[in-house]
Amino acid sequence: MSGVAAPARPPRFAVADYGAGNLVSIDQALTRVGAAVTVARDPSGLAGADALIVPGVGAAAPAMDRLADAGLVGPIRAWIASGRPYLGICLGLQLLFEGSDEDGAVTLGVIPGRTTRLRDAPTLPHIGWNQVERVRDHPLFTGIEPGADFYFVHSYAGSPGGPGADATTLAWTSHGAPFVSAIARANVLGVQFHPERSGTDGLRLLANVVELVRSGRLDVAPAAPGAPDTTLAVSA
């Protein structure tokens, strides 16, 4: 059929399986919003992927141990350093920081800061729906109303540090004291809530990630050694 363009290939998302996430729900949600999904249980599972998702619930130290046993710690760091798209969900966001106060674990160290216990929380763990209040615009939340509710299950949250902390923080949520519930820095996205369990808005958020990957807007060259860190500038 000449003159008819072939449909674009669905972007392929590798979802890291290290025994700490609900892969079935994530797979179903990503497939529903137009992604192809590969489960990555070792580095070979990253081959041919356009984006990487690290999900998870639980504590940092055993999660890092399982990632190390799977041979994924170095490849995840290399993936992010190369400028390829990454989405961390819940524990997958917390692991981006330098360490965790939950168990003293040394984590991936991709983003300055630490994972700390929720302060002044009325209940722990924080389980259920809560509002996500954005502090800056980003296409991750395109089509989602400000202050929309998403589903949380956690007792700790990542706290960006250093001079780029404000530029990294994308949204806050209050459960007692406010905590960072979404981040965005160059090719790295992270959410403390579970979009795969957050209904229509969660699906819309994942669809936005798929579109960012499809369009190449989260596929950026890594910074040169010693260059200042920058936040991806994209319009909604």
XYZ file of C-alpha atoms in Angstrom:
236
model
C 0.000 0.000 0.000
C 2.139 2.815 -1.282
C 1.730 6.257 0.220
C 0.588 4.911 3.611
C 3.052 5.442 6.419
C 3.724 2.499 8.698
C 2.527 3.055 12.270
C 5.191 4.097 14.736
C 6.581 1.306 16.867
C 5.266 1.421 20.451
C 8.040 2.499 22.805
C 9.453 -0.427 24.738
C 9.627 -0.106 28.517
C 11.873 -2.388 30.519
C 10.448 -2.909 34.025
C 13.035 -4.067 36.544
C 11.968 -7.210 38.408
C 13.882 -7.566 41.674
C 11.084 -8.979 43.800
C 9.838 -5.645 45.123
C 7.029 -4.490 42.859
C 3.590 -5.350 41.505
C 4.708 -6.055 37.958
C 1.338 -7.332 36.766
C -0.432 -4.022 37.478
C 2.405 -1.996 35.969
C 2.545 -4.192 32.856
C -1.217 -3.939 32.344
C -1.269 -0.173 32.838
C 1.643 0.467 30.470
C 0.168 -1.813 27.815
C -3.165 -0.009 28.126
C -1.540 3.370 27.401
C 0.360 2.167 24.347
C 3.724 0.845 25.532
C 5.365 -2.496 24.873
C 6.710 -4.052 28.083
C 9.726 -6.221 28.819
C 10.471 -7.565 32.286
C 14.157 -7.096 33.112
C 15.434 -9.690 35.588
C 19.058 -9.169 34.581
C 20.990 -6.752 32.346
C 19.971 -8.607 29.180
C 16.386 -7.474 29.823
C 17.402 -3.889 29.098
C 18.452 -4.653 25.525
C 16.319 -2.845 22.972
C 14.366 -0.871 25.577
C 13.540 2.797 25.098
C 12.843 3.509 28.766
C 13.439 1.908 32.150
C 11.024 1.720 35.079
C 12.170 0.676 38.540
C 9.103 0.092 40.736
C 9.015 -1.243 44.249
C 7.768 -1.287 47.811
C 9.758 -2.177 50.895
C 13.092 -1.228 52.423
C 16.152 0.122 50.639
C 18.858 -2.269 51.869
C 17.219 -5.535 50.741
C 16.172 -3.838 47.498
C 19.775 -2.843 46.754
C 20.910 -6.364 47.633
C 18.416 -7.876 45.199
C 19.382 -5.428 42.454
C 23.049 -6.315 43.048
C 22.277 -10.038 42.930
C 20.510 -9.491 39.594
C 23.515 -7.569 38.252
C 21.363 -4.471 37.726
C 22.972 -1.807 39.937
C 25.706 -0.826 37.479
C 23.467 -1.059 34.407
C 20.803 1.160 36.041
C 23.401 3.805 36.903
C 24.833 3.577 33.389
C 21.360 3.804 31.855
C 20.621 7.041 33.690
C 24.088 8.492 33.029
C 23.648 7.872 29.306
C 20.590 10.145 29.232
C 17.998 7.461 28.572
C 14.508 7.813 30.111
C 13.997 6.499 33.640
C 10.897 6.417 35.852
C 11.158 5.426 39.504
C 7.961 4.445 41.308
C 7.802 4.539 45.132
C 10.939 2.646 46.242
C 12.278 3.087 42.711
C 12.268 6.846 43.390
C 13.840 6.520 46.842
C 16.711 4.415 45.491
C 17.832 7.321 43.286
C 19.189 9.201 46.313
C 22.482 8.717 48.128
C 21.205 6.725 51.066
C 18.235 5.807 53.229
C 17.613 6.544 56.893
C 15.301 3.521 57.001
C 18.143 1.028 57.284
C 21.325 2.971 56.521
C 21.532 1.616 52.976
C 23.780 3.219 50.399
C 21.586 3.619 47.338
C 22.175 4.538 43.698
C 23.475 8.054 44.347
C 22.066 9.476 41.121
C 20.439 12.468 42.844
C 21.867 14.326 45.865
C 19.826 13.819 49.011
C 18.509 11.064 51.269
C 15.394 9.054 51.937
C 13.941 10.038 55.305
C 11.026 8.987 57.498
C 7.809 10.973 57.109
C 7.700 13.667 59.789
C 4.716 14.288 62.077
C 2.700 11.664 60.193
C -0.671 10.889 61.809
C -0.323 7.243 60.732
C 2.476 5.079 59.360
C 2.643 3.634 56.877
C 0.921 6.290 54.794
C -1.610 4.215 52.854
C -4.350 5.530 50.600
C -5.290 8.443 48.390
C -3.745 11.875 48.862
C -3.345 15.084 46.924
C -0.250 15.790 44.837
C 0.443 19.509 44.719
C 2.734 20.577 41.877
C 5.279 23.326 42.438
C 6.236 23.704 38.767
C 4.867 22.737 35.383
C 6.036 19.601 33.650
C 4.435 17.475 30.908
C 4.418 14.500 33.302
C 1.155 16.003 34.613
C -0.370 17.144 31.313
C -4.156 16.771 31.414
C -4.229 16.146 35.179
C -5.926 18.672 37.446
C -3.779 20.452 40.054
C -4.075 18.746 43.430
C -5.289 15.460 41.943
C -5.344 12.428 44.234
C -2.966 9.510 43.766
C -2.494 6.290 45.732
C 0.365 5.971 48.255
C 1.892 3.122 50.300
C 5.041 4.169 52.199
C 6.633 5.403 55.428
C 9.696 7.102 53.907
C 10.229 9.570 51.081
C 13.206 10.935 49.188
C 14.415 14.413 50.046
C 16.500 16.103 47.320
C 19.521 18.005 48.613
C 22.175 20.370 47.339
C 21.837 23.462 45.159
C 19.629 21.702 42.588
C 17.027 20.499 45.086
C 14.359 23.046 44.188
C 14.813 22.441 40.453
C 14.517 18.680 40.997
C 11.334 18.845 43.079
C 8.166 18.658 41.007
C 5.421 18.100 43.583
C 4.691 17.853 47.304
C 2.138 15.912 49.340
C 1.154 16.432 52.980
C 0.785 13.585 55.480
C 1.864 15.383 58.599
C 4.774 17.474 57.321
C 4.908 17.858 53.498
C 7.156 15.458 51.606
C 8.403 15.366 48.020
C 6.032 13.214 45.971
C 7.376 13.754 42.436
C 10.705 14.745 40.911
C 11.961 15.522 37.428
C 15.565 16.080 36.412
C 16.636 15.774 32.792
C 15.889 12.190 31.741
C 14.930 11.074 35.273
C 11.374 11.070 36.605
C 10.217 9.746 39.941
C 6.912 9.515 41.801
C 6.364 8.420 45.387
C 2.794 7.314 44.640
C 1.672 4.352 42.530
C 0.267 5.514 39.173
C -0.628 1.932 38.243
C -3.058 1.936 41.202
C -4.301 5.517 40.815
C -7.214 5.153 38.411
C -7.738 7.484 35.476
C -5.173 10.080 36.555
C -2.558 7.391 37.109
C -3.126 6.042 33.621
C -2.921 9.564 32.209
C 0.402 10.116 33.959
C 1.799 6.874 32.507
C 0.446 7.851 29.078
C 2.323 11.143 29.425
C 5.533 9.235 30.165
C 4.969 7.042 27.122
C 4.456 10.120 24.945
C 7.584 11.810 26.316
C 9.582 8.697 25.454
C 7.943 8.334 22.044
C 8.731 11.949 21.179
C 12.301 11.776 22.466
C 11.727 14.577 24.957
C 13.166 12.519 27.819
C 16.079 11.181 25.765
C 18.845 13.705 26.350
C 22.605 13.687 26.178
C 24.342 13.292 29.551
C 26.112 16.327 30.977
C 29.838 16.596 30.365
C 32.015 15.860 33.415
C 32.065 18.913 35.665
C 29.223 20.624 33.818
C 26.408 22.122 35.886
C 23.327 19.962 36.276
C 20.294 21.139 34.343
C 16.623 20.330 34.418
C 14.949 19.325 31.165
C 13.096 22.315 29.764
C 9.933 21.119 28.046
C 6.566 22.748 27.647
C 3.290 21.094 28.460
